[in-house]
Coordinates of C-alpha atoms and ligand atoms in Angstrom, one line a residue:
X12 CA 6.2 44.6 -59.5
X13 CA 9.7 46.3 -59.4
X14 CA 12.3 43.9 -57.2
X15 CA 15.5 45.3 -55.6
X16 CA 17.4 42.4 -55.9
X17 CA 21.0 42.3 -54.3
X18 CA 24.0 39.6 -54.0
X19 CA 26.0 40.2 -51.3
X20 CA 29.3 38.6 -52.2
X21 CA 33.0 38.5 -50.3
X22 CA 34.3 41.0 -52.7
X23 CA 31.4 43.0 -54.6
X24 CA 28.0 44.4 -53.4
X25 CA 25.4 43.7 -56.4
X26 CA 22.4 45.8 -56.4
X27 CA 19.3 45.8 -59.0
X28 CA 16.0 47.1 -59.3
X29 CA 14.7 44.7 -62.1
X30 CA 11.2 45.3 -63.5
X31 CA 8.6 42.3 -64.7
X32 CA 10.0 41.6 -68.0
X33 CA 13.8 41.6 -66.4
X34 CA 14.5 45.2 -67.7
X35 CA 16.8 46.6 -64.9
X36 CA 16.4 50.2 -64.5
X37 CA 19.2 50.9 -62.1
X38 CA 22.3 48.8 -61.5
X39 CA 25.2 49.2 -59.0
X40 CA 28.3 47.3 -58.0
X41 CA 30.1 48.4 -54.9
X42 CA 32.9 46.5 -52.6
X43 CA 31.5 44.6 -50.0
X44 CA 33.5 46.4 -47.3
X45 CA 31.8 50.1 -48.6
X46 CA 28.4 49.0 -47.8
X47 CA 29.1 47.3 -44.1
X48 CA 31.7 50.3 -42.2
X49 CA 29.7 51.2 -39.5
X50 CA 29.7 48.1 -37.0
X51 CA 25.9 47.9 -37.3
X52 CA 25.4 45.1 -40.3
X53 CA 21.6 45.7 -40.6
X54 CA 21.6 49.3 -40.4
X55 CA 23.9 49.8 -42.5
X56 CA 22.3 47.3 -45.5
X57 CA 19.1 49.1 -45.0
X58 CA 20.6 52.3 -45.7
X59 CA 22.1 51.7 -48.6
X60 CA 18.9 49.8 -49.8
X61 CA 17.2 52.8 -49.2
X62 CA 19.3 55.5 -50.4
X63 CA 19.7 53.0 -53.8
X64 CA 16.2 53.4 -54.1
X65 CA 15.6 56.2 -53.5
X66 CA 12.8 57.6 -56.1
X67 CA 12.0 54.1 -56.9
X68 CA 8.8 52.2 -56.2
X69 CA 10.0 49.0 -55.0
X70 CA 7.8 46.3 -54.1
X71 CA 10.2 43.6 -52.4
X72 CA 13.9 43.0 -51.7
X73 CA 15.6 39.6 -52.9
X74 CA 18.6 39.0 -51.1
X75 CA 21.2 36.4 -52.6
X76 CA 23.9 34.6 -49.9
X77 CA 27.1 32.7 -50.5
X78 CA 25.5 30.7 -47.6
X79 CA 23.8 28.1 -46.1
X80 CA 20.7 29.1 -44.9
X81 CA 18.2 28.3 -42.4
X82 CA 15.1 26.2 -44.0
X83 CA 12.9 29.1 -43.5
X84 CA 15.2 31.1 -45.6
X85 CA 15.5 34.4 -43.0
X86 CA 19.1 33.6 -41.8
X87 CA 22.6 32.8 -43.0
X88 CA 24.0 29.5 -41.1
X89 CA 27.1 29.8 -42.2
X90 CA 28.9 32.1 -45.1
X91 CA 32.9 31.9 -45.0
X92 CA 33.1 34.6 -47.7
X93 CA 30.7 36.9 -45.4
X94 CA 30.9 35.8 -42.0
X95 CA 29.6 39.3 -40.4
X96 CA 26.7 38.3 -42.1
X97 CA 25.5 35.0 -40.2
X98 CA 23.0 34.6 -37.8
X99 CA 21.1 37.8 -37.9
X100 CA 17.1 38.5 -38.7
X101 CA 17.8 40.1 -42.0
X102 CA 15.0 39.6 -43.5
X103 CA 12.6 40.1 -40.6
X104 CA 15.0 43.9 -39.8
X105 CA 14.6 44.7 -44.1
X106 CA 10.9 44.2 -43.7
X107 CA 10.1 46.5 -40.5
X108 CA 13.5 49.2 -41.7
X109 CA 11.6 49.1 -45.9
X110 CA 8.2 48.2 -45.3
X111 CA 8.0 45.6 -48.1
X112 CA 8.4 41.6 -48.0
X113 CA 12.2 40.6 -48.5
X114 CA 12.9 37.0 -49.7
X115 CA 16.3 35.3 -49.3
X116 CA 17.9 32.5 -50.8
X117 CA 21.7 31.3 -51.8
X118 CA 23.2 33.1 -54.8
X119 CA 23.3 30.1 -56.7
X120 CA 19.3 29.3 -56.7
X121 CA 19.2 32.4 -58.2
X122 CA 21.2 32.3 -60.7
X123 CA 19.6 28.7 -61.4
X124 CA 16.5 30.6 -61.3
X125 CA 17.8 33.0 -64.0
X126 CA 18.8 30.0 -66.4
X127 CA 15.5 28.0 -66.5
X128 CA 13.8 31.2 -66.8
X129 CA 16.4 32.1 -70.4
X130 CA 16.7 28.8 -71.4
X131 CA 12.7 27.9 -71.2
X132 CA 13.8 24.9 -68.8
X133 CA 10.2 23.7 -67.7
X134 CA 9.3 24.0 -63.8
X135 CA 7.9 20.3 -63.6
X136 CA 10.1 17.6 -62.4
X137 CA 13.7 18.0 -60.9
X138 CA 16.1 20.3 -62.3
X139 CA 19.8 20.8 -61.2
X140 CA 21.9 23.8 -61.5
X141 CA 26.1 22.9 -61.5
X142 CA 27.8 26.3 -61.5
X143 CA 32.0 25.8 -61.5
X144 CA 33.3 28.7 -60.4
X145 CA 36.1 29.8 -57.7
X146 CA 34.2 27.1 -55.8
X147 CA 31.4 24.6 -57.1
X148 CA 28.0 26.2 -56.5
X149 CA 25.1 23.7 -56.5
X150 CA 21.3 24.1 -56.5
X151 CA 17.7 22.2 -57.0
X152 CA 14.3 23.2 -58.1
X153 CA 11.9 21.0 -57.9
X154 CA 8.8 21.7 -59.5
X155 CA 10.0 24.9 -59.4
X156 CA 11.2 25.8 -56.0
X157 CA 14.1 25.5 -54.2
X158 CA 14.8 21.9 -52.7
X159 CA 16.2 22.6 -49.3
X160 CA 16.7 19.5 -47.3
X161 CA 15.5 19.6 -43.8
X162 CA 18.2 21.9 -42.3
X163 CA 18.3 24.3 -45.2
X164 CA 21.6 22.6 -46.1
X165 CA 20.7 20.7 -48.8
X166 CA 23.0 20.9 -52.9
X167 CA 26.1 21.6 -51.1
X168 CA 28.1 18.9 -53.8
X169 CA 31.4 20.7 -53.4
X170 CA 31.5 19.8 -50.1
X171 CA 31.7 15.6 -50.8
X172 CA 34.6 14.5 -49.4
X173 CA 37.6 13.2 -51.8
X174 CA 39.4 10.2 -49.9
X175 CA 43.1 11.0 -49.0
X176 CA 42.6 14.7 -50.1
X177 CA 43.9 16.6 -47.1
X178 CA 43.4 20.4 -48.2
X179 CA 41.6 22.5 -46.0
X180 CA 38.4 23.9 -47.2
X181 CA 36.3 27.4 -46.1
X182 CA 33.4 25.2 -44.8
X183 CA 35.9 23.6 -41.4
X184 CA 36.5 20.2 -43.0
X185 CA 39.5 18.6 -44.7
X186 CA 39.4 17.5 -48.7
X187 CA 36.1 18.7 -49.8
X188 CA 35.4 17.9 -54.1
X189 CA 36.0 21.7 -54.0
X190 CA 39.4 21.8 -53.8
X191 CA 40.3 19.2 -56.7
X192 CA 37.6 20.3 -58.9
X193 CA 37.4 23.9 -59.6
X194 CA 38.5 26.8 -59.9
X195 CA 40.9 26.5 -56.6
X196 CA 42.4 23.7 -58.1
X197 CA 42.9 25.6 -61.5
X198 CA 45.1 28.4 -59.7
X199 CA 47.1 25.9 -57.6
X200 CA 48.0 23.3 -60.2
X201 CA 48.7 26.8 -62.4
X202 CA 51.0 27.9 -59.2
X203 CA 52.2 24.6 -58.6
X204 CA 53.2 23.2 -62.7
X205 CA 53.2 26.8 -64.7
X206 CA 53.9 29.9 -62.9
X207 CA 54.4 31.3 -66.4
X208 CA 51.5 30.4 -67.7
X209 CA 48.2 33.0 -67.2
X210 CA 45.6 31.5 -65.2
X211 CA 43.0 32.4 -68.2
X212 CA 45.6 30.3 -70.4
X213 CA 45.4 27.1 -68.1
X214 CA 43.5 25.2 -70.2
X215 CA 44.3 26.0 -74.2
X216 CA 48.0 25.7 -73.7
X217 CA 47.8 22.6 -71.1
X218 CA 44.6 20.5 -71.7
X219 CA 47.0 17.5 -72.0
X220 CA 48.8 17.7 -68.7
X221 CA 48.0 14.8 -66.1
X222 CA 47.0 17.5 -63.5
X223 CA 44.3 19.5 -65.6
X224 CA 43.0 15.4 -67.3
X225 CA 42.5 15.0 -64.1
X226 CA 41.2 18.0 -62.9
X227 CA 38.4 17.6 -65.6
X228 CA 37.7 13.5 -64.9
X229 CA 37.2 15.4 -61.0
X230 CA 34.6 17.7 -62.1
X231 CA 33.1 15.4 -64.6
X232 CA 32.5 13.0 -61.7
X233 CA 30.9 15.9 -59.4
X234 CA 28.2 15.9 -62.3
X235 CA 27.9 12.1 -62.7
X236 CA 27.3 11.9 -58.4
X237 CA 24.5 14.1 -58.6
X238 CA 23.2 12.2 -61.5
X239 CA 23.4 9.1 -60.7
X240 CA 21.6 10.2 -57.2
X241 CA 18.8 12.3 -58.6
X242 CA 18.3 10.9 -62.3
X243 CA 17.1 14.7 -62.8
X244 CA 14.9 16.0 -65.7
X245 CA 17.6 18.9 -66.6
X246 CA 21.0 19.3 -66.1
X247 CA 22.4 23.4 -66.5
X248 CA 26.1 23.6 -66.6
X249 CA 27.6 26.8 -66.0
X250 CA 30.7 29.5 -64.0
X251 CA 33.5 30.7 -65.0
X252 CA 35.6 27.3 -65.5
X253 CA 33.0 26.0 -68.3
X254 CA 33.7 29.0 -70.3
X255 CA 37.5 29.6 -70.1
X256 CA 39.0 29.4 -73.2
X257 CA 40.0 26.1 -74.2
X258 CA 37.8 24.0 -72.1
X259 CA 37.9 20.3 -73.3
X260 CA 34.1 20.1 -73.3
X261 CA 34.4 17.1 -75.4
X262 CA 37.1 15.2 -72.6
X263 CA 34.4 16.5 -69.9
X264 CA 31.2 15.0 -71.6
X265 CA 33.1 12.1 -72.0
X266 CA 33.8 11.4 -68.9
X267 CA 30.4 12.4 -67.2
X268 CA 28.5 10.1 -70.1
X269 CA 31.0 6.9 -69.4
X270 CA 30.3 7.5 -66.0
X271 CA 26.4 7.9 -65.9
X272 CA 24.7 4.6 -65.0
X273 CA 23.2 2.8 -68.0
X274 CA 20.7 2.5 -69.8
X275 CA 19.4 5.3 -67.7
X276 CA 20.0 8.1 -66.6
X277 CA 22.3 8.2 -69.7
X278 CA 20.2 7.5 -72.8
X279 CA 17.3 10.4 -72.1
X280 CA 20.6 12.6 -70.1
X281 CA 20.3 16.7 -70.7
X282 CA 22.9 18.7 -69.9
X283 CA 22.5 22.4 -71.0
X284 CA 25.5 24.8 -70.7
X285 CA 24.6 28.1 -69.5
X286 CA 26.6 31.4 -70.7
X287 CA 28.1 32.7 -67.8
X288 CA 26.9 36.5 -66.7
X289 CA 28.0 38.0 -63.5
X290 CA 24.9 39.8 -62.5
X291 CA 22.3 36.3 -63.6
X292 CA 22.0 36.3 -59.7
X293 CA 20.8 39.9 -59.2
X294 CA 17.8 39.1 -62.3
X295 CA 17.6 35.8 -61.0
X296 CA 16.7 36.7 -57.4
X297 CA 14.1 39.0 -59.4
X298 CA 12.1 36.4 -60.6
X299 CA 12.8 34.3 -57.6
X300 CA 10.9 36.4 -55.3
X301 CA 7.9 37.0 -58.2
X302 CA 7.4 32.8 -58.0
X303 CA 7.7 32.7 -54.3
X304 CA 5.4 35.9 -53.6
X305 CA 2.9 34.8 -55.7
X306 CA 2.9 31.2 -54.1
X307 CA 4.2 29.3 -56.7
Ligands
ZN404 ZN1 34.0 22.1 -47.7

């Protein structure tokens, strides 16, 4: 089965057609705007999906959101990055324009998908995907598949609220975790405390200012909330943040372990950092839609 697998992001337009064993014989990455110019959002994403395959077999389209998503997984609810995107039948117009069955999901599920599947993460129990990025991207699979809460909105941990945090935050509401523990809080304490310093640099030549401690003791404590919630089988850590250079990884288990609620979930706790790749969620959505069209 050959999946054209896309992720439609704020900025770039990720498209895929991945074959069985994750081989991906065409690969493209476009700006967002280039694909959506004529007014007519669905028409336009199927013609590019078309032309893109054209001279392809494909057998289904996986569609990756920066979204929330309606529990049936056929509409965005709400995607700040791609707001022309909400509240239209994509996957229901992609099945009549293409003729095949379309899944859709959130980017991150996917890219959660494509970790368990590289790090041999077994499907039974609860496993948790923590992805630090720009923003902090959040996903479940239980038993395998997506949990989704009953709205659809369900693994949404950036958005806790942090008492007397005031920023605003893309989702409407005032001092979500988001904005203290990521990689928004990395450029403003690096615009804020060293406009000489690179933003790649933030963390090998200032581990040992107040503002990044703290910054870390924040996202330390996102992890430890969702642990001490769920007790999960698996943790995978991963995004952009975790791999900058100079991360104190040390300082950051640290503070999730003295946080975790004894004797358990601490003593039998698995974290597992993930290498970050920027096109997991384009293979990821691949084997996604495999598991989900086969039933499982
Ligand atoms: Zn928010």
């Amino acid at each position: 089965m050959t999946v054209l697998s896309i992720d439609i992001g704020g900025t770039n337009f990720r498209a895929g057609a991945v074959l069985e064993d994750g081989s991906v014989i065409k690969f493209e990455k476009v700006p967002t705007p280039s694909v959506f110019c004529s007014g007519d959002v669905l028409a336009d994403l199927a013609g590019h999906l078309k032309a893109f395959s054209e001279g392809l077999t494909i057998d289904a389209v996986a569609i990756g959101f920066p979204a929330t998503l309606d529990r049936d997984r056929k509409r965005v609810v709400q995607a700040p990055n791609i707001p022309f995107m909400e509240d239209l039948p994509v996957c229901d117009y992609l099945e009549e324009a293409l003729g095949v069955p379309v899944v859709a999901e959130r980017d991150v599920t996917f890219a959660l998908c494509f970790d368990t599947d590289k790090y041999d993460v077994p499907d039974e129990g609860l496993v948790c995907g923590i992805y630090f990025g720009t923003g902090i991207g959040n996903a479940f699979l239980l038993d395998g598949k997506p949990l989704t809460g009953r709205h659809g909105a369900a693994g949404e941990l950036g958005h806790i609220p942090v008492p007397g945090c005031t920023i605003p935050c893309g989702c409407g509401n005032v001092g979500c975790l988001e904005a203290v523990a990521g990689g928004k809080a990395i450029a403003r304490i690096q615009r804020e405390r060293f406009p000489e310093t690179g933003i790649g640099d933030m963390f090998a030549f200032h581990s040992e200012d107040p503002a990044i401690v703290e910054l870390i003791e924040r996202m330390a404590s996102a992890v430890t909330t969702e642990v001490n919630i769920l007790d999960p089988d698996c943790v995978l850590l991963g995004g952009g943040v975790l791999t900058m250079k100079g991360f104190p990884r040390d300082l950051f288990e640290e503070y999730i372990r003295s946080q975790t609620r004894k004797p358990f979930p601490l003593n039998d706790l698995k974290l597992l950092y993930t290498e970050d790749e920027p096109d997991k969620s384009v293979i990821g959505g691949a084997i996604y839609a495999r598991r989900k069209l086969a039933g499982r």
